[in-house]
């Protein structure tokens, strides 16, 4: 399947593995790239920019295909050394970056100046257009279904993707809620050039997380998420677990402040949950698409299956309907 996205990135299939904190390591990114998609390392999963340099080298030793790095710009009081992470990406010869989060302008300019392609991931048409004005090469648009930060507008992909496609001129990637060939064909029909998946790639053989977390995703249905941080205008969609239920419960108090839940939502605890499989340890991030995930294939099996299913839908089902 050839789209503007496969042409832009030099990949075989229009499928991207989105940046994922603690999950986007070399094993997973290389497996996705080897299967013909675009695997993405997550910069801030590495404790220092030098660790990211080593992770980029490690990924390159596992695949000779293109892979990317996600740089998530968080609204924190003590920001990580973004410029140094950015330099590690540039020095590492990475050809494509997924930016996400607040005000990517400076990073976009620097990446572009060094010939790195930039995909900016956002959750609204207005932010997609502002990223386009900054000169990004592609825009990824995350619908309300997605794991992670769906924004505050609550517009699901079925409306957000075609609304973005009507206005965005650079290649458009649909993200949030995708897991199979039906979703890929739907995204293309809505005007996107490819898809990004997060949760689906967590439930694969190569995802470097504990099997209990993969089983949680397989067991979860489309209702198995919680929205948290809404009150603090930083909404996040996470798996429904005892920890996220507690966060919801505490946040429901009219006078609740962030300090009341801070002890439950620490990044290091989320990492512990992913690594040990102890779902009481911290937050696990996952989307509504859990309802479409029923197994734990390898990335090659998953991507092969998605492409076969998409081809069958286009070639048989839809062609039959048009006849
Ligand atoms: C475990 C996990 C961690 C994530 N961490 C990040 C992150 O650090 N930065 C980012 O831009 N997106 C992050 N995301 C969002 C994904 O890149 C992607 O946009 C989202 O998962 C798409 O929705 P889906 O899960 O329905 O496929 C994360 C998603 C998951 C499941």
XYZ file of N, CA and C and ligand atoms in Angstrom, residues 16-24 42-45 70-74 98-101 121 140-143 145-149 174-179 196-202 209 213 217 237 274 284-290 293, ligand 1:
205
model
N 2.408 3.549 12.101
C 3.425 4.089 13.002
C 3.147 3.606 14.419
N 4.190 3.300 15.136
C 4.066 3.006 16.573
C 4.356 4.307 17.310
N 3.330 4.889 17.930
C 3.483 6.186 18.584
C 4.447 6.121 19.768
N 5.010 7.271 20.111
C 5.889 7.347 21.273
C 5.158 6.896 22.528
N 5.843 6.102 23.355
C 5.201 5.616 24.594
C 6.228 5.582 25.718
N 5.941 6.394 26.738
C 6.848 6.466 27.887
C 7.012 5.089 28.535
N 8.232 4.675 28.734
C 8.662 3.406 29.337
C 8.468 2.195 28.408
N 7.741 2.366 27.310
C 7.470 1.236 26.406
C 8.267 1.383 25.105
N 8.455 2.624 24.673
C 9.108 2.868 23.388
C 10.613 2.716 23.447
N 11.159 6.478 22.555
C 10.639 7.608 23.322
C 11.800 8.250 24.074
N 12.109 9.485 23.689
C 13.324 10.126 24.200
C 13.358 10.159 25.726
N 12.236 10.586 26.344
C 12.279 10.827 27.791
C 12.231 9.538 28.613
N 12.092 8.392 27.956
C 12.224 7.110 28.666
C 13.681 6.903 29.095
N 10.406 9.918 19.556
C 9.358 10.829 20.058
C 9.972 11.788 21.074
N 9.676 13.078 20.910
C 10.071 14.075 21.906
C 8.791 14.727 22.414
N 8.453 14.404 23.661
C 7.222 14.913 24.262
C 7.554 16.110 25.143
N 6.939 17.236 24.819
C 7.257 18.466 25.548
C 6.189 18.673 26.620
N 6.591 18.417 27.856
C 5.639 18.409 28.973
C 5.542 19.784 29.622
N 8.813 12.362 16.113
C 7.424 12.659 16.464
C 7.473 13.621 17.643
N 7.008 14.864 17.431
C 6.906 15.791 18.552
C 5.483 15.741 19.083
N 5.344 16.008 20.365
C 4.020 16.040 20.981
C 4.080 16.986 22.151
N 2.947 17.596 22.470
C 2.901 18.449 23.650
C 3.007 19.916 23.285
N 2.330 15.575 16.647
C 1.102 14.915 17.085
C 0.306 15.865 17.965
N 0.001 14.280 12.988
C -0.713 13.125 13.519
C -1.805 13.679 14.420
N -3.026 13.217 14.226
C -4.139 13.789 14.994
C -4.749 12.700 15.867
N -4.759 12.966 17.174
C -5.196 11.976 18.168
C -6.636 12.252 18.567
N -7.529 11.323 18.284
C -8.928 11.477 18.680
C -9.133 11.225 20.169
N -10.549 9.006 21.668
C -10.431 7.598 22.070
C -9.064 7.261 22.643
N -8.064 8.070 22.299
C -6.667 7.653 22.447
C -6.225 7.461 23.886
N -5.205 6.633 24.027
C -4.459 6.573 25.284
C -3.584 7.812 25.366
N -3.262 8.218 26.574
C -2.384 9.380 26.724
C -3.202 10.630 26.921
N -2.828 11.704 26.213
C -3.481 12.997 26.415
C -4.392 13.337 25.243
N -3.807 9.375 11.261
C -4.910 9.230 12.215
C -4.429 8.400 13.397
N -4.739 8.860 14.600
C -4.237 8.193 15.792
C -5.340 8.105 16.838
N -5.313 7.018 17.608
C -6.305 6.850 18.665
C -7.409 5.910 18.236
N -7.421 4.715 18.839
C -8.512 3.784 18.557
C -8.248 2.806 17.429
N -7.016 2.760 16.916
C -6.734 1.861 15.792
C -6.060 0.580 16.264
N -6.514 -0.544 15.679
C -5.961 -1.836 16.085
C -5.956 -2.863 14.965
N -1.395 5.827 13.428
C -0.489 5.604 14.559
C -1.239 4.767 15.586
N -0.563 3.756 16.131
C -1.169 2.950 17.199
C -0.254 2.973 18.418
N -0.869 3.033 19.599
C -0.115 2.958 20.843
C -0.485 1.705 21.605
N -1.708 1.697 22.161
C -2.154 0.584 23.001
C -1.981 -0.773 22.299
N -2.346 -0.834 21.011
C -2.252 -2.116 20.283
C -0.809 -2.645 20.323
N 0.174 -1.749 20.196
C 1.563 -2.213 20.196
C 2.046 -2.606 21.595
N 1.337 -2.145 22.648
C 1.715 -2.600 24.000
C 1.426 -4.095 24.173
N 7.316 -4.828 28.303
C 6.561 -4.636 29.537
C 6.086 -5.988 30.053
N 0.504 -6.797 32.278
C -0.027 -5.569 31.680
C -0.611 -5.882 30.301
N -4.652 -5.495 29.058
C -5.141 -4.869 27.820
C -6.027 -5.847 27.045
N -6.020 9.767 29.385
C -6.798 8.523 29.358
C -5.866 7.375 29.732
N 4.502 -1.214 34.947
C 4.791 -1.836 33.640
C 5.858 -2.917 33.757
N -1.306 2.750 34.576
C -1.006 2.106 33.296
C -1.784 2.879 32.231
N -1.094 3.280 31.180
C -1.756 4.088 30.151
C -2.274 3.165 29.056
N -3.551 3.308 28.710
C -4.137 2.502 27.629
C -5.425 3.171 27.173
N -5.839 2.880 25.941
C -6.990 3.546 25.354
C -8.222 2.664 25.245
N -9.293 3.254 24.718
C -10.556 2.529 24.548
C -10.416 1.368 23.576
N -9.408 1.436 22.731
C -9.178 0.390 21.731
C -8.901 -0.979 22.366
N -8.707 -0.995 23.679
C -8.608 -2.290 24.367
C -9.752 -3.220 23.956
N -8.749 -5.489 21.162
C -7.473 -6.214 21.280
C -7.717 -7.525 22.026
C 1.688 3.284 27.541
C 1.552 4.517 26.701
C 2.443 5.568 26.888
C 2.358 6.711 26.074
N 3.292 7.706 26.232
C 3.319 8.731 25.337
C 4.363 9.696 25.389
O 5.263 9.640 26.237
N 4.349 10.681 24.460
C 3.379 10.773 23.494
O 3.439 11.681 22.653
N 2.369 9.891 23.439
C 2.319 8.867 24.324
N 1.327 7.925 24.241
C 0.279 8.077 23.176
C 0.609 7.256 21.920
O 1.779 7.678 21.279
C -0.541 7.347 20.894
O -0.731 8.689 20.516
C -1.840 6.788 21.470
O -1.574 5.622 22.206
C -2.809 6.478 20.351
O -3.997 5.928 20.881
P -4.260 4.341 20.988
O -3.612 3.914 22.242
O -5.743 4.246 20.997
O -3.647 3.683 19.775
C 1.346 6.798 25.070
C 0.445 5.741 24.920
C 0.532 4.605 25.717
C -0.442 3.476 25.483
